[in-house]
């Protein structure tokens, strides 16, 4: 199982590391300080919250995802927003058939690059939808969109949709290739990766589970 260790050293200063991953660590400091460590380094703007900096540290440690694959459960981001509302407040387009939902998802993937940006159609997702990939998991539409808004720069990220099909009227599957630049001071570039998404719809035709493998 993958364990992420985070040590808060002072306000706005903390260190994150994976114990089993050797020397690779991330120390996040206010911009007036100097980053130290044996691997990736990050500077977190002084106006950012501890939560935002924590997410930046996780993003740094995710730059080399291989050690995470197949090792235990994905990191749960939901707790970072546990004190905030879990509803999006959007009107839901209940009763749509799977084909219509699939076409809306196609637009969100092709035009909105939503798995990188969070620019999706909230009306077709249940507010309590669970979003899972090999390294991360989020419960709730609002939390998922907040998490994505902190990670990738939309202007320097891309997504190519290669396949999207409806399966048995209650599932939609999509294959894609994506790449992007993280919103971190040194602008790390994530090389292209392939993904396969399975969307599960409930009886109202809303997406209640998104599994990205």
CSV table of C-alpha atoms in Angstrom, one decimal:
chain,number,residue,atom,x,y,z
A,1,UNK,CA,0.0,0.0,0.0
A,2,UNK,CA,1.3,3.5,-0.9
A,3,UNK,CA,1.7,5.8,2.1
A,4,UNK,CA,2.1,9.5,1.7
A,5,UNK,CA,3.8,11.3,4.6
A,6,UNK,CA,3.2,15.0,5.1
A,7,UNK,CA,4.9,17.0,7.9
A,8,UNK,CA,3.7,20.6,8.6
A,9,UNK,CA,6.9,22.4,9.7
A,10,UNK,CA,5.3,25.9,10.0
A,11,UNK,CA,2.6,28.0,8.5
A,12,UNK,CA,3.0,27.6,4.7
A,13,UNK,CA,6.0,25.3,5.1
A,14,UNK,CA,5.7,21.5,4.9
A,15,UNK,CA,7.3,18.5,3.5
A,16,UNK,CA,5.8,15.5,1.7
A,17,UNK,CA,7.3,12.2,0.8
A,18,UNK,CA,6.7,8.5,0.1
A,19,UNK,CA,8.6,6.4,2.7
A,20,UNK,CA,9.1,3.5,0.3
A,21,UNK,CA,10.2,5.7,-2.6
A,22,UNK,CA,13.7,6.5,-1.4
A,23,UNK,CA,15.1,10.1,-1.4
A,24,UNK,CA,12.4,11.7,-3.5
A,25,UNK,CA,10.7,14.4,-1.3
A,26,UNK,CA,9.0,17.7,-1.8
A,27,UNK,CA,9.5,20.6,0.6
A,28,UNK,CA,7.1,23.6,0.0
A,29,UNK,CA,8.1,27.0,1.3
A,30,UNK,CA,6.8,30.5,1.0
A,31,UNK,CA,8.4,32.3,-2.0
A,32,UNK,CA,10.9,34.2,0.2
A,33,UNK,CA,12.4,31.0,1.4
A,34,UNK,CA,14.7,28.5,-0.4
A,35,UNK,CA,13.5,25.0,-1.3
A,36,UNK,CA,15.6,22.2,0.0
A,37,UNK,CA,15.6,18.5,-0.6
A,38,UNK,CA,17.0,15.7,-2.7
A,39,UNK,CA,14.4,15.6,-5.4
A,40,UNK,CA,11.5,17.7,-6.7
A,41,UNK,CA,11.2,21.1,-5.2
A,42,UNK,CA,8.3,23.5,-5.0
A,43,UNK,CA,7.5,27.1,-3.9
A,44,UNK,CA,4.0,27.9,-2.8
A,45,UNK,CA,2.7,31.4,-3.0
A,46,UNK,CA,2.3,32.9,0.5
A,47,UNK,CA,-1.4,33.7,-0.2
A,48,UNK,CA,-2.3,30.1,-0.9
A,49,UNK,CA,-3.9,28.0,1.8
A,50,UNK,CA,-2.3,25.1,3.5
A,51,UNK,CA,-4.7,22.9,1.5
A,52,UNK,CA,-3.6,24.3,-1.8
A,53,UNK,CA,0.1,23.8,-1.0
A,54,UNK,CA,-0.7,20.3,0.1
A,55,UNK,CA,-2.2,19.5,-3.3
A,56,UNK,CA,0.8,21.0,-5.0
A,57,UNK,CA,3.0,18.6,-3.0
A,58,UNK,CA,0.9,15.7,-4.0
A,59,UNK,CA,1.1,16.8,-7.6
A,60,UNK,CA,4.9,16.9,-7.3
A,61,UNK,CA,5.1,13.4,-6.0
A,62,UNK,CA,2.7,12.3,-8.8
A,63,UNK,CA,5.2,13.3,-11.5
A,64,UNK,CA,6.5,9.8,-11.6
A,65,UNK,CA,3.4,7.7,-11.1
A,66,UNK,CA,4.9,4.3,-11.7
A,67,UNK,CA,5.5,3.5,-8.0
A,68,UNK,CA,1.8,4.1,-7.3
A,69,UNK,CA,0.4,1.8,-10.0
A,70,UNK,CA,-1.1,-1.4,-8.5
A,71,UNK,CA,0.0,-0.6,-5.0
A,72,UNK,CA,-3.0,-0.3,-2.8
A,73,UNK,CA,-5.8,2.2,-2.8
A,74,UNK,CA,-5.7,5.6,-4.6
A,75,UNK,CA,-5.1,8.8,-2.6
A,76,UNK,CA,-8.5,10.1,-1.3
A,77,UNK,CA,-8.7,13.9,-2.0
A,78,UNK,CA,-12.2,14.2,-0.6
A,79,UNK,CA,-11.1,15.0,3.0
A,80,UNK,CA,-9.4,18.2,1.7
A,81,UNK,CA,-12.9,19.6,1.3
A,82,UNK,CA,-14.7,17.8,4.1
A,83,UNK,CA,-15.9,21.1,5.7
A,84,UNK,CA,-17.3,22.5,2.5
A,85,UNK,CA,-20.6,21.9,0.7
A,86,UNK,CA,-20.7,18.7,-1.3
A,87,UNK,CA,-23.4,19.9,-3.8
A,88,UNK,CA,-22.8,21.8,-7.0
A,89,UNK,CA,-26.2,23.6,-6.9
A,90,UNK,CA,-26.7,22.9,-10.6
A,91,UNK,CA,-30.1,21.8,-12.1
A,92,UNK,CA,-29.9,18.1,-13.1
A,93,UNK,CA,-30.9,16.9,-16.5
A,94,UNK,CA,-32.5,13.7,-15.2
A,95,UNK,CA,-34.1,11.2,-17.6
A,96,UNK,CA,-31.7,11.5,-20.5
A,97,UNK,CA,-30.9,8.3,-22.3
A,98,UNK,CA,-27.3,7.0,-22.4
A,99,UNK,CA,-26.7,8.0,-26.0
A,100,UNK,CA,-27.5,11.7,-25.1
A,101,UNK,CA,-25.3,11.6,-22.0
A,102,UNK,CA,-22.5,10.1,-24.1
A,103,UNK,CA,-22.7,13.0,-26.6
A,104,UNK,CA,-22.5,15.5,-23.8
A,105,UNK,CA,-19.5,13.7,-22.4
A,106,UNK,CA,-17.9,13.7,-25.9
A,107,UNK,CA,-18.2,17.5,-26.0
A,108,UNK,CA,-16.9,17.8,-22.5
A,109,UNK,CA,-13.8,15.7,-23.3
A,110,UNK,CA,-13.1,17.2,-26.8
A,111,UNK,CA,-13.9,20.8,-26.2
A,112,UNK,CA,-13.6,21.2,-22.4
A,113,UNK,CA,-10.7,18.7,-21.8
A,114,UNK,CA,-12.6,18.3,-18.5
A,115,UNK,CA,-10.5,15.6,-16.9
A,116,UNK,CA,-7.7,18.2,-17.0
A,117,UNK,CA,-9.7,21.4,-16.4
A,118,UNK,CA,-12.9,20.5,-14.6
A,119,UNK,CA,-14.9,22.2,-17.5
A,120,UNK,CA,-17.7,19.6,-17.6
A,121,UNK,CA,-21.5,19.6,-17.9
A,122,UNK,CA,-22.5,19.4,-14.2
A,123,UNK,CA,-26.1,18.8,-15.1
A,124,UNK,CA,-25.4,15.2,-16.2
A,125,UNK,CA,-23.4,14.2,-13.1
A,126,UNK,CA,-24.9,13.3,-9.7
A,127,UNK,CA,-23.6,15.6,-7.0
A,128,UNK,CA,-22.4,12.6,-5.0
A,129,UNK,CA,-20.6,11.0,-8.0
A,130,UNK,CA,-17.4,9.2,-7.2
A,131,UNK,CA,-14.3,9.8,-9.4
A,132,UNK,CA,-11.5,7.3,-9.4
A,133,UNK,CA,-8.2,6.8,-11.2
A,134,UNK,CA,-5.3,4.5,-10.3
A,135,UNK,CA,-3.7,7.1,-8.0
A,136,UNK,CA,-6.5,9.4,-6.9
A,137,UNK,CA,-10.1,9.3,-5.8
A,138,UNK,CA,-12.7,12.0,-5.0
A,139,UNK,CA,-16.3,11.7,-3.7
A,140,UNK,CA,-18.5,14.5,-4.9
A,141,UNK,CA,-18.8,16.6,-8.1
A,142,UNK,CA,-17.9,19.9,-6.4
A,143,UNK,CA,-14.7,18.5,-4.8
A,144,UNK,CA,-13.6,16.9,-8.1
A,145,UNK,CA,-14.0,20.2,-10.0
A,146,UNK,CA,-12.0,22.1,-7.3
A,147,UNK,CA,-9.2,19.5,-7.4
A,148,UNK,CA,-8.9,19.7,-11.2
A,149,UNK,CA,-8.9,23.5,-11.2
A,150,UNK,CA,-5.7,23.4,-9.1
A,151,UNK,CA,-3.7,21.0,-11.2
A,152,UNK,CA,-3.3,21.6,-14.9
A,153,UNK,CA,-2.9,24.7,-17.0
A,154,UNK,CA,-5.7,24.4,-19.7
A,155,UNK,CA,-3.7,26.5,-22.2
A,156,UNK,CA,-0.8,24.1,-22.1
A,157,UNK,CA,-2.7,20.8,-21.8
A,158,UNK,CA,-4.4,18.6,-24.4
A,159,UNK,CA,-6.7,15.7,-24.8
A,160,UNK,CA,-7.5,13.5,-27.8
A,161,UNK,CA,-10.6,11.4,-27.6
A,162,UNK,CA,-10.1,8.2,-29.5
A,163,UNK,CA,-13.2,6.2,-28.7
A,164,UNK,CA,-16.6,6.7,-27.0
A,165,UNK,CA,-19.3,4.1,-26.9
A,166,UNK,CA,-22.5,3.3,-25.0
A,167,UNK,CA,-22.5,-0.1,-23.3
A,168,UNK,CA,-25.9,-1.8,-22.4
A,169,UNK,CA,-27.7,1.4,-21.8
A,170,UNK,CA,-26.3,2.1,-18.4
A,171,UNK,CA,-22.6,2.6,-19.1
A,172,UNK,CA,-20.4,4.8,-21.4
A,173,UNK,CA,-16.8,4.0,-22.1
A,174,UNK,CA,-14.2,6.4,-23.5
A,175,UNK,CA,-10.5,6.0,-24.6
A,176,UNK,CA,-8.2,9.0,-24.7
A,177,UNK,CA,-4.7,10.3,-24.8
A,178,UNK,CA,-3.8,13.4,-22.7
A,179,UNK,CA,-0.8,15.5,-21.7
A,180,UNK,CA,-0.5,18.7,-19.7
A,181,UNK,CA,1.5,21.2,-17.7
A,182,UNK,CA,1.0,21.4,-13.9
A,183,UNK,CA,0.2,24.8,-12.3
A,184,UNK,CA,3.5,24.8,-10.3
A,185,UNK,CA,6.2,27.4,-10.3
A,186,UNK,CA,8.6,25.4,-12.5
A,187,UNK,CA,5.8,24.3,-14.9
A,188,UNK,CA,6.5,20.6,-15.0
A,189,UNK,CA,5.2,18.9,-18.2
A,190,UNK,CA,3.4,15.6,-17.9
A,191,UNK,CA,4.1,13.5,-21.0
A,192,UNK,CA,1.2,11.9,-22.9
A,193,UNK,CA,-0.6,9.0,-21.2
A,194,UNK,CA,-3.4,6.8,-22.3
A,195,UNK,CA,-6.6,6.4,-20.3
A,196,UNK,CA,-9.8,4.4,-20.4
A,197,UNK,CA,-12.9,5.8,-18.6
A,198,UNK,CA,-16.0,3.9,-17.6
A,199,UNK,CA,-19.0,6.0,-16.7
A,200,UNK,CA,-21.9,4.3,-14.7
A,201,UNK,CA,-25.3,5.9,-14.9
A,202,UNK,CA,-28.1,5.6,-12.3
A,203,UNK,CA,-31.8,5.1,-12.9
A,204,UNK,CA,-32.1,8.9,-13.5
A,205,UNK,CA,-29.5,8.8,-16.3
A,206,UNK,CA,-26.9,10.7,-14.2
A,207,UNK,CA,-23.3,9.7,-13.9
A,208,UNK,CA,-22.7,8.3,-10.4
A,209,UNK,CA,-19.3,6.7,-11.0
A,210,UNK,CA,-16.4,7.6,-13.2
A,211,UNK,CA,-13.5,5.1,-13.2
A,212,UNK,CA,-10.4,6.1,-15.2
A,213,UNK,CA,-7.8,3.3,-15.7
